[in-house]
């Protein structure tokens, strides 16, 4: 019998605390596969955010830390500058990266830090109970936009990838979706490229945004959530490579 | 070489692998010096976008086992409190230099000692301590830096070096010499890549019933060890003193001058100078506190360390405060006057 799917060693054999249908699990799996495929397990250091993925080190079997909310790109800077031979990545949600940590990601990209950033855009603050994120869609109901987000009051959803792609220090920016199997395969390619740039010592920051489900706070079933990414989120957050200048 | 530059060179001598910082007066000589010297030594210098970023860069470098530092002045140190709390929770070594200025708010850029509470009580959240070293000469800026990196590594703590703009600008002859280092524990906790060993995790999140309590009690035990072993203070002519002046940093130098003059007038003055503000020399002060003496605490603040002096004296003697807040520096004559007044008020016999 041919094996078509098996465990990947860097992902621990344990249940996660994520809700059913949550995109974080898929994102973890892809990153772990890539770490194993590239053979960089022994020299990779991961940085978990404050958000639903705060316990990521319970799932990834690599050296990891969890840091203050939003500060991962600064921590990654300190790690990479003192350890150029290590592979440093941060894993951050949209509250972590696009709200409280906006300064840190912009300046890490601006300086062209040689790190890999995986940005989980699920359009809400999952961990704290589904409040509005900067990436929340117009009209989307959240715990803090009970009547839906409005442009007049809360502004338009923040397009972080487009913003970062303007910076010369960001050498690779791509937005993918963890929705259908085809999209997930594309996402894996993108994440792999973002890690390979670092292993190849490319001079700059590699950034992959992943549109991710949060069925609980989207008030949807997992299947509806995937459809919502495909039909709605991609309108505001178009998929594709925004920049690749390696 | 001014105090700030001497301090920076001492950090290099101490084996500091990385400096991260954001400019602010009156400590700008430190990043300027480091931006030149660190690359010369093949080490890391990064001008960060903020003090928030700087302290987190320190966190990152330190998490991988490297010696890292940052420097700033009062408003910048306020911004670093979040990071210092995380460093404490994660038990990471770090050296943070505060060349203080007047506050609150933007205050002014004059030398001040109004960050004593912030330094010794921890401006960040949670049950934690930082070691605080308060040099009072350029040589001591050097010595404190050498000690700071060792203490940080030994106890896996943040060590704050608390000086002020006068010390930062002052020029004095110094000896730059590496002293034999303490025996330090191996950094087997560092994130270096999980090669041939189990993963290392650095965390400040401790979920589950009683887990954080256990962690915090472990921290507490460590802090008690620091209190037991690391107190540093200098005292002078306290034995027969009727007035004991307590002061630290640059203020202690002025006190020294005033005490000498008072002695010439026949007033029996001695002084105690805490070098570690935390752990505070509580026992040293307590030992000499009795009903025949008055304690005078002098600070360039509206009264902060005086609270620790009162705790140490514990009602055994009167504790008087004299302070110049807002970036003003007391003169020798001004302090001498204060001492004379005390002899009148308390009818101390000359
Ligand atoms: C300084 C600070 N402010 C606020 C919080 C509370 N907080 C924790 S996670 C979070 C938002 C998480 O949202 P996101 O980054 O989108 O991650 P998700 O849970 O959606 O994956 C907030 C506001 C905190 N931990 N620290
Ligand atoms: S709240 Fe949302 S992001 Fe968090 S685990 Fe649940 S589904 Fe995932
Ligand atoms: Mg989110």
XYZ file of C-alpha atoms and ligand atoms in Angstrom:
631
model
C 0.000 0.000 0.000
C 1.325 3.436 -0.861
C 1.492 5.992 1.980
C -0.103 9.240 0.860
C -0.241 11.070 4.176
C 1.798 10.623 7.302
C 2.857 12.499 10.384
C 5.582 15.023 9.958
C 8.119 14.762 12.798
C 8.251 18.476 13.621
C 4.541 18.481 14.476
C 4.016 16.761 17.821
C 1.635 13.848 18.109
C -0.903 15.520 20.402
C -4.336 17.117 20.183
C -4.399 20.912 19.831
C -6.608 23.338 21.721
C -7.932 24.898 18.518
C -11.669 24.915 17.782
C -13.025 22.546 15.147
C -12.452 23.974 11.674
C -9.864 26.506 12.849
C -7.218 27.473 10.316
C -4.333 27.515 12.810
C -4.002 23.711 12.714
C -3.587 23.667 8.934
C -1.053 26.491 9.076
C 0.957 24.608 11.724
C 0.947 21.454 9.655
C 2.265 23.246 6.554
C 5.072 24.972 8.446
C 6.102 21.744 10.166
C 6.150 19.860 6.846
C 8.334 22.522 5.299
C 10.773 22.524 8.225
C 11.120 18.782 7.761
C 11.342 18.916 3.980
C 14.065 21.565 4.120
C 15.898 19.669 6.859
C 16.195 22.751 9.042
C 14.655 21.357 12.226
C 17.977 21.526 14.089
C 18.557 25.196 13.439
C 15.093 26.711 13.380
C 13.798 28.966 16.150
C 10.130 29.871 16.176
C 8.347 32.766 17.820
C 4.756 32.346 18.939
C 2.459 35.367 19.223
C -0.056 36.362 21.836
C -3.254 35.103 20.301
C -4.872 31.714 19.857
C -1.495 30.350 18.704
C 0.303 31.383 21.896
C 0.916 27.736 22.777
C 2.373 26.886 19.361
C 5.477 25.510 21.109
C 3.282 22.741 22.489
C 2.725 21.604 18.888
C 5.978 22.401 17.082
C 8.860 20.226 18.203
C 11.511 22.919 17.778
C 13.161 25.558 19.955
C 10.540 28.241 20.492
C 9.553 31.198 22.574
C 6.403 33.170 23.167
C 6.763 36.918 23.372
C 4.859 40.060 24.247
C 1.819 40.857 22.090
C 2.952 42.171 18.710
C 6.673 42.275 19.425
C 7.736 39.129 17.569
C 9.475 40.930 14.673
C 11.677 42.828 17.177
C 12.471 39.612 19.034
C 13.229 37.934 15.707
C 15.562 40.818 14.862
C 17.505 40.259 18.074
C 17.719 36.538 17.343
C 18.708 36.725 13.709
C 21.261 39.522 14.086
C 23.111 37.541 16.740
C 22.579 34.154 15.010
C 22.783 34.616 11.248
C 23.102 30.854 10.758
C 19.758 30.088 12.405
C 16.376 30.106 10.671
C 14.081 32.462 12.529
C 10.360 32.699 11.935
C 7.499 34.448 13.660
C 3.902 33.285 13.552
C 1.476 36.108 14.211
C -2.233 36.823 14.160
C -3.877 39.951 12.796
C -4.325 41.537 16.222
C -0.725 40.742 17.061
C 0.812 41.892 13.793
C -1.631 44.375 12.302
C -2.856 46.175 15.452
C -0.540 46.293 18.468
C 2.554 45.181 16.551
C 2.255 47.383 13.467
C 5.395 49.313 14.340
C 7.506 46.216 14.827
C 6.552 44.497 11.549
C 6.873 47.661 9.458
C 10.333 48.395 10.816
C 11.585 44.824 10.671
C 10.561 44.808 7.003
C 11.942 48.302 6.528
C 15.346 47.216 7.860
C 15.158 44.144 5.653
C 15.619 41.686 8.511
C 16.368 38.223 7.171
C 13.445 36.534 8.841
C 10.310 34.699 7.763
C 6.943 35.972 8.941
C 3.748 33.938 8.741
C 0.736 36.200 9.161
C -2.564 34.592 10.113
C -5.401 36.825 8.938
C -8.661 35.504 10.386
C -10.379 38.903 10.478
C -10.921 38.824 14.248
C -9.183 38.699 17.594
C -9.805 35.020 18.269
C -8.227 34.620 21.640
C -9.960 37.445 23.440
C -13.432 36.581 22.231
C -13.909 37.637 18.630
C -13.443 41.387 18.745
C -12.768 43.512 15.697
C -9.292 43.260 14.184
C -7.811 45.813 11.771
C -8.523 43.167 9.112
C -12.192 42.735 10.017
C -14.385 43.042 6.914
C -16.863 45.864 6.374
C -20.263 44.929 7.851
C -18.706 41.991 9.715
C -20.311 41.570 13.123
C -17.813 41.077 15.944
C -17.919 41.400 19.727
C -16.955 45.077 19.412
C -18.778 45.886 16.165
C -22.232 44.605 17.113
C -23.812 46.325 14.124
C -21.012 45.420 11.757
C -17.815 47.272 10.922
C -18.376 50.560 9.167
C -15.934 52.512 7.108
C -17.008 55.743 8.780
C -16.357 54.607 12.309
C -13.755 51.824 12.193
C -12.178 52.345 8.801
C -11.511 50.026 5.920
C -9.897 46.588 6.526
C -6.123 46.983 6.732
C -4.240 45.384 3.852
C -0.951 44.580 5.475
C 0.599 42.688 2.566
C 0.003 45.593 0.175
C 1.536 47.940 2.746
C 4.637 45.821 3.283
C 5.138 45.172 -0.409
C 5.952 48.883 -0.766
C 9.054 48.499 1.370
C 12.317 47.580 -0.352
C 13.335 45.549 2.715
C 10.445 43.140 2.193
C 11.732 40.910 -0.602
C 8.850 38.490 -0.795
C 5.197 39.113 -0.020
C 2.436 36.693 -0.938
C -1.145 36.246 0.194
C -2.685 32.787 0.196
C -5.813 31.208 1.618
C -6.179 28.114 3.749
C -9.497 27.252 2.167
C -9.687 24.577 -0.548
C -7.073 21.838 -1.020
C -5.819 23.634 -4.133
C -5.345 26.860 -2.209
C -3.659 25.047 0.646
C -1.171 23.527 -1.803
C -0.423 27.007 -3.116
C 0.016 28.250 0.425
C 2.521 25.499 1.113
C 4.562 26.517 -1.896
C 4.566 30.118 -0.729
C 5.580 29.280 2.843
C 8.305 27.009 1.549
C 9.642 29.791 -0.641
C 9.592 32.177 2.333
C 11.752 29.749 4.308
C 14.022 28.959 1.386
C 14.825 32.620 0.900
C 16.180 32.599 4.431
C 18.102 29.367 4.020
C 19.586 30.872 0.851
C 20.604 33.941 2.822
C 18.493 36.282 0.687
C 18.764 39.832 1.984
C 15.370 40.776 3.256
C 12.151 39.842 4.966
C 9.880 37.130 3.570
C 6.204 37.500 4.404
C 3.264 35.182 3.776
C -0.257 36.195 4.711
C -2.679 33.332 5.156
C -6.428 33.932 5.098
C -7.600 31.620 7.847
C -10.913 30.451 9.253
C -12.236 31.269 12.694
C -15.637 29.548 12.519
C -16.426 30.247 16.161
C -16.275 34.018 15.929
C -17.452 34.215 12.364
C -20.598 32.521 13.647
C -20.399 29.976 10.818
C -19.849 26.271 10.277
C -16.372 25.230 9.125
C -17.741 24.655 5.606
C -19.389 28.085 5.503
C -16.158 29.621 6.762
C -14.183 28.183 3.867
C -16.768 29.504 1.468
C -16.641 32.931 3.119
C -12.887 33.107 2.609
C -13.286 32.187 -1.062
C -16.274 34.426 -1.797
C -15.864 37.395 0.515
C -12.428 37.746 2.064
C -10.544 37.362 -1.209
C -12.425 40.382 -2.584
C -10.770 42.644 -0.030
C -7.642 40.544 0.348
C -6.827 39.390 -3.188
C -4.695 36.260 -3.394
C -1.366 36.082 -5.136
C 2.246 37.111 -5.039
C 2.612 40.840 -4.465
C 6.359 40.821 -4.674
C 9.277 38.473 -5.183
C 12.603 40.206 -5.682
C 15.036 37.665 -4.283
C 36.205 59.474 27.516
C 32.990 60.568 29.234
C 31.050 58.364 31.638
C 28.636 57.201 28.961
C 31.478 56.125 26.680
C 33.358 54.439 29.506
C 30.221 52.502 30.322
C 29.840 51.455 26.675
C 33.451 50.302 26.437
C 33.004 48.365 29.666
C 30.036 46.558 28.124
C 32.269 45.514 25.237
C 34.895 44.355 27.713
C 32.194 42.381 29.514
C 31.512 40.470 26.316
C 28.269 42.141 25.307
C 27.302 40.501 21.987
C 24.602 42.936 20.979
C 23.440 46.473 21.666
C 19.953 47.666 20.734
C 18.738 51.185 21.442
C 16.780 54.250 20.480
C 18.360 57.699 20.934
C 17.384 59.911 23.861
C 19.254 62.602 25.778
C 21.290 62.427 28.049
C 22.657 59.059 26.948
C 23.211 59.576 23.226
C 26.951 58.994 23.569
C 26.222 55.334 24.299
C 24.487 54.388 21.005
C 26.891 56.628 19.070
C 29.877 54.887 20.634
C 28.367 51.439 20.207
C 27.473 52.077 16.551
C 31.203 52.475 15.894
C 32.730 49.982 18.319
C 30.381 47.006 18.094
C 30.905 46.435 14.336
C 34.648 46.884 14.884
C 34.447 43.969 17.288
C 32.282 41.950 14.896
C 29.318 42.329 17.211
C 25.789 43.588 16.721
C 24.495 47.157 16.865
C 20.929 48.008 15.853
C 19.214 51.368 16.199
C 15.664 50.280 16.890
C 12.478 52.102 15.966
C 11.464 52.509 19.606
C 12.376 51.434 23.111
C 9.588 48.861 22.872
C 11.428 47.269 19.984
C 14.851 47.699 21.621
C 13.967 45.754 24.750
C 12.347 43.034 22.656
C 15.456 42.786 20.493
C 17.344 42.287 23.742
C 14.803 39.570 24.593
C 15.484 37.842 21.269
C 19.261 37.929 21.519
C 19.181 36.889 25.160
C 16.810 34.001 24.422
C 19.514 32.534 22.187
C 22.057 32.789 24.999
C 23.840 35.949 23.873
C 24.805 38.818 26.135
C 22.613 41.757 25.171
C 21.986 45.250 26.447
C 20.072 48.417 25.790
C 20.361 51.917 27.161
C 17.953 54.786 27.417
C 16.779 57.569 29.664
C 13.676 57.831 31.817
C 10.831 58.166 29.236
C 12.384 55.374 27.187
C 12.712 53.150 30.229
C 8.989 53.649 30.840
C 8.328 52.148 27.417
C 10.602 49.215 28.199
C 8.662 48.134 31.253
C 6.527 45.693 29.279
C 9.632 43.983 27.942
C 11.342 43.923 31.340
C 8.306 42.189 32.814
C 8.430 39.551 30.053
C 12.186 39.109 30.560
C 11.505 38.523 34.255
C 8.730 36.030 33.564
C 10.853 34.170 31.038
C 13.944 34.386 33.284
C 16.174 35.878 30.637
C 19.341 37.807 31.476
C 19.505 41.413 30.277
C 21.368 44.599 31.049
C 19.446 47.869 30.857
C 21.120 51.217 31.415
C 19.057 54.212 32.528
C 20.890 57.536 32.369
C 18.028 59.277 34.094
C 16.516 62.688 33.485
C 13.800 64.723 35.141
C 10.168 63.601 34.982
C 7.232 62.994 35.010
C 6.355 63.194 31.346
C 8.946 64.719 29.094
C 10.241 66.513 32.205
C 13.618 67.893 31.300
C 17.043 66.598 30.385
C 18.718 67.540 33.648
C 20.107 64.859 35.946
C 17.551 63.454 38.357
C 16.979 60.520 40.667
C 13.245 60.353 40.257
C 13.207 56.896 38.660
C 14.100 55.151 41.919
C 10.588 53.787 42.404
C 10.388 52.636 38.791
C 13.773 50.938 39.034
C 13.407 49.263 42.410
C 9.707 48.493 42.391
C 9.484 47.484 38.764
C 7.344 49.702 36.558
C 6.027 46.645 34.766
C 3.302 44.237 35.803
C 3.637 41.150 37.926
C 5.633 39.810 40.842
C 9.198 40.449 39.834
C 12.430 42.178 40.761
C 15.338 43.651 38.898
C 18.809 44.147 40.331
C 19.618 47.873 40.380
C 23.206 49.144 40.420
C 23.830 52.821 41.127
C 27.382 53.972 40.315
C 28.682 57.284 41.636
C 31.845 57.713 39.582
C 32.983 56.984 36.071
C 35.117 54.116 37.372
C 32.070 52.698 39.046
C 30.089 52.992 35.792
C 32.721 50.647 34.368
C 32.714 48.308 37.364
C 28.924 48.176 37.457
C 28.743 47.186 33.798
C 31.213 44.355 34.282
C 29.261 43.160 37.288
C 25.874 43.665 35.618
C 26.471 41.128 32.839
C 27.667 38.515 35.330
C 24.767 39.079 37.714
C 22.316 38.926 34.820
C 23.690 35.579 33.667
C 24.055 34.143 37.134
C 20.500 34.876 38.210
C 18.853 35.033 34.773
C 17.521 38.484 35.615
C 17.439 42.009 34.280
C 20.118 44.185 35.821
C 19.452 47.908 35.650
C 22.344 50.316 35.831
C 20.890 53.552 37.143
C 23.042 56.629 36.624
C 22.294 60.191 35.619
C 23.303 62.857 33.147
C 26.131 64.191 35.318
C 27.846 60.822 35.552
C 27.181 60.287 31.875
C 28.988 63.473 30.907
C 31.680 63.469 33.578
C 35.324 62.797 32.661
C 37.471 60.959 35.157
C 40.502 58.704 34.808
C 39.492 55.057 34.720
C 41.015 51.618 34.636
C 39.406 49.384 32.038
C 40.296 45.915 33.060
C 38.387 42.688 33.000
C 38.155 41.184 36.445
C 37.976 37.440 36.888
C 34.409 36.549 36.146
C 32.212 34.608 38.547
C 31.524 31.029 37.855
C 28.399 31.170 35.767
C 25.856 28.452 35.100
C 25.739 27.039 31.546
C 23.001 28.449 29.318
C 21.500 25.066 28.552
C 18.074 26.695 28.374
C 18.976 28.870 25.357
C 17.255 28.602 21.981
C 20.020 27.393 19.705
C 18.094 24.913 17.570
C 16.916 21.581 18.964
C 19.850 19.564 17.682
C 20.326 16.221 19.407
C 18.268 17.301 22.396
C 14.677 17.988 23.354
C 13.214 21.329 22.338
C 13.896 24.330 24.559
C 10.956 26.619 25.270
C 11.191 30.130 26.646
C 7.909 31.303 28.028
C 6.304 33.624 30.510
C 2.844 32.041 30.200
C 2.051 29.535 32.915
C -1.481 28.210 32.658
C -3.177 25.706 34.905
C -4.075 25.835 38.539
C -1.150 26.710 40.787
C 1.398 26.621 37.967
C 2.116 30.338 37.974
C 2.165 30.365 41.754
C 4.859 27.713 41.674
C 6.820 29.652 39.072
C 6.528 32.895 41.030
C 7.631 31.193 44.224
C 10.669 29.940 42.351
C 11.379 33.520 41.278
C 10.860 34.673 44.855
C 13.407 32.176 46.151
C 15.880 33.411 43.544
C 15.279 37.020 44.553
C 15.871 36.131 48.186
C 19.200 34.629 47.208
C 20.101 37.902 45.498
C 19.111 39.819 48.619
C 21.279 37.585 50.720
C 24.380 37.633 48.542
C 24.546 40.714 46.399
C 24.015 43.803 48.538
C 26.676 46.431 47.943
C 27.085 49.629 49.896
C 29.777 51.926 51.134
C 29.798 53.592 54.539
C 32.058 56.180 56.046
C 32.566 57.476 59.594
C 29.270 56.098 60.774
C 30.559 54.729 64.103
C 30.498 57.976 66.052
C 28.100 59.811 63.772
C 25.150 61.703 65.178
C 23.874 62.357 61.697
C 23.990 59.584 59.115
C 23.374 60.758 55.585
C 22.070 58.220 53.085
C 22.501 59.035 49.411
C 23.355 57.233 46.167
C 24.825 58.069 42.806
C 26.051 61.550 42.090
C 24.262 62.910 45.171
C 26.510 60.779 47.357
C 29.528 62.680 46.029
C 28.000 65.979 47.136
C 27.136 64.438 50.494
C 30.742 63.340 50.896
C 31.884 66.949 50.470
C 29.296 68.310 52.866
C 30.053 65.662 55.485
C 33.762 66.487 55.396
C 33.020 70.189 55.901
C 30.638 69.410 58.735
C 33.284 67.325 60.449
C 35.634 70.325 60.245
C 32.990 72.269 62.138
C 32.842 69.521 64.722
C 29.527 68.038 63.627
C 29.725 64.275 63.695
C 28.448 63.248 60.297
C 28.852 59.891 58.599
C 27.288 58.552 55.439
C 25.999 55.405 53.834
C 25.932 55.014 50.079
C 23.852 52.163 48.665
C 25.439 50.816 45.467
C 22.743 48.225 44.943
C 19.387 49.975 45.248
C 17.753 46.588 44.950
C 18.699 44.597 46.896
C 18.672 47.572 49.291
C 21.216 47.620 52.151
C 18.442 47.321 54.691
C 20.479 45.357 57.182
C 23.486 47.657 56.981
C 21.285 50.645 57.776
C 19.250 48.819 60.384
C 22.411 47.792 62.228
C 23.503 51.379 62.792
C 20.065 52.799 63.488
C 19.594 53.838 67.115
C 18.024 56.605 69.150
C 21.220 58.668 69.306
C 21.294 59.358 65.597
C 19.350 61.151 62.942
C 19.164 59.786 59.411
C 19.155 62.298 56.601
C 18.267 61.007 53.153
C 19.328 63.203 50.261
C 17.998 62.625 46.764
C 17.484 64.484 43.533
C 13.809 63.632 43.764
C 10.760 64.550 45.806
C 11.423 61.611 48.117
C 11.664 58.030 46.920
C 14.591 56.117 48.450
C 13.694 57.717 51.778
C 10.875 55.178 52.018
C 13.393 52.334 51.993
C 15.544 54.131 54.534
C 12.499 54.469 56.798
C 11.761 50.782 56.411
C 15.345 49.941 57.334
C 15.470 52.337 60.283
C 12.096 50.976 61.384
C 11.310 53.765 63.815
C 14.557 53.404 65.749
C 15.670 56.910 64.773
C 14.217 59.966 63.089
C 14.509 59.969 59.292
C 14.656 63.359 57.625
C 14.476 63.979 53.897
C 16.118 66.610 51.789
C 15.452 66.548 48.070
C 15.795 68.615 44.945
C 13.333 67.305 42.346
C 12.899 68.342 38.744
C 16.468 68.122 37.594
C 18.054 70.430 40.179
C 21.328 69.443 41.808
C 22.014 70.323 45.465
C 25.309 72.035 46.328
C 27.741 71.120 49.088
C 26.935 74.335 50.980
C 23.237 73.724 50.677
C 23.646 70.302 52.274
C 25.978 71.676 54.919
C 23.265 74.173 55.847
C 20.748 71.391 56.088
C 23.086 69.446 58.386
C 23.624 72.518 60.583
C 19.874 73.024 60.864
C 19.497 69.444 62.014
C 21.979 69.934 64.815
C 19.957 72.921 66.025
C 16.590 71.319 65.673
C 17.538 68.111 67.352
C 19.894 69.697 69.847
C 22.759 67.512 68.903
C 25.753 68.516 70.971
C 28.811 69.478 69.055
C -0.554 44.207 25.794
C -1.690 43.302 25.572
N -2.891 43.814 25.211
C -3.929 42.997 25.012
C -3.804 41.645 25.184
C -5.012 40.760 25.003
N -4.957 39.984 23.765
C -4.519 38.728 23.751
S -4.576 38.028 22.244
C -5.264 39.416 21.571
C -5.648 39.474 20.120
C -5.371 38.234 19.399
O -5.842 38.315 18.112
P -4.989 37.829 16.890
O -3.623 38.356 16.958
O -5.745 38.165 15.680
O -4.847 36.261 17.101
P -5.962 35.126 16.919
O -6.360 34.760 18.311
O -7.080 35.690 16.134
O -5.241 34.039 16.218
C -5.415 40.408 22.541
C -5.997 41.722 22.261
C -2.544 41.160 25.596
N -2.320 39.860 25.814
N -1.512 42.001 25.770
S -11.206 31.217 18.400
Fe -10.957 31.173 16.193
S -8.734 31.396 15.848
Fe -9.051 30.807 17.995
S -8.907 28.592 18.019
Fe -11.048 29.071 17.820
S -11.414 29.082 15.608
Fe -9.217 29.201 15.933
Mg -6.875 37.007 14.469
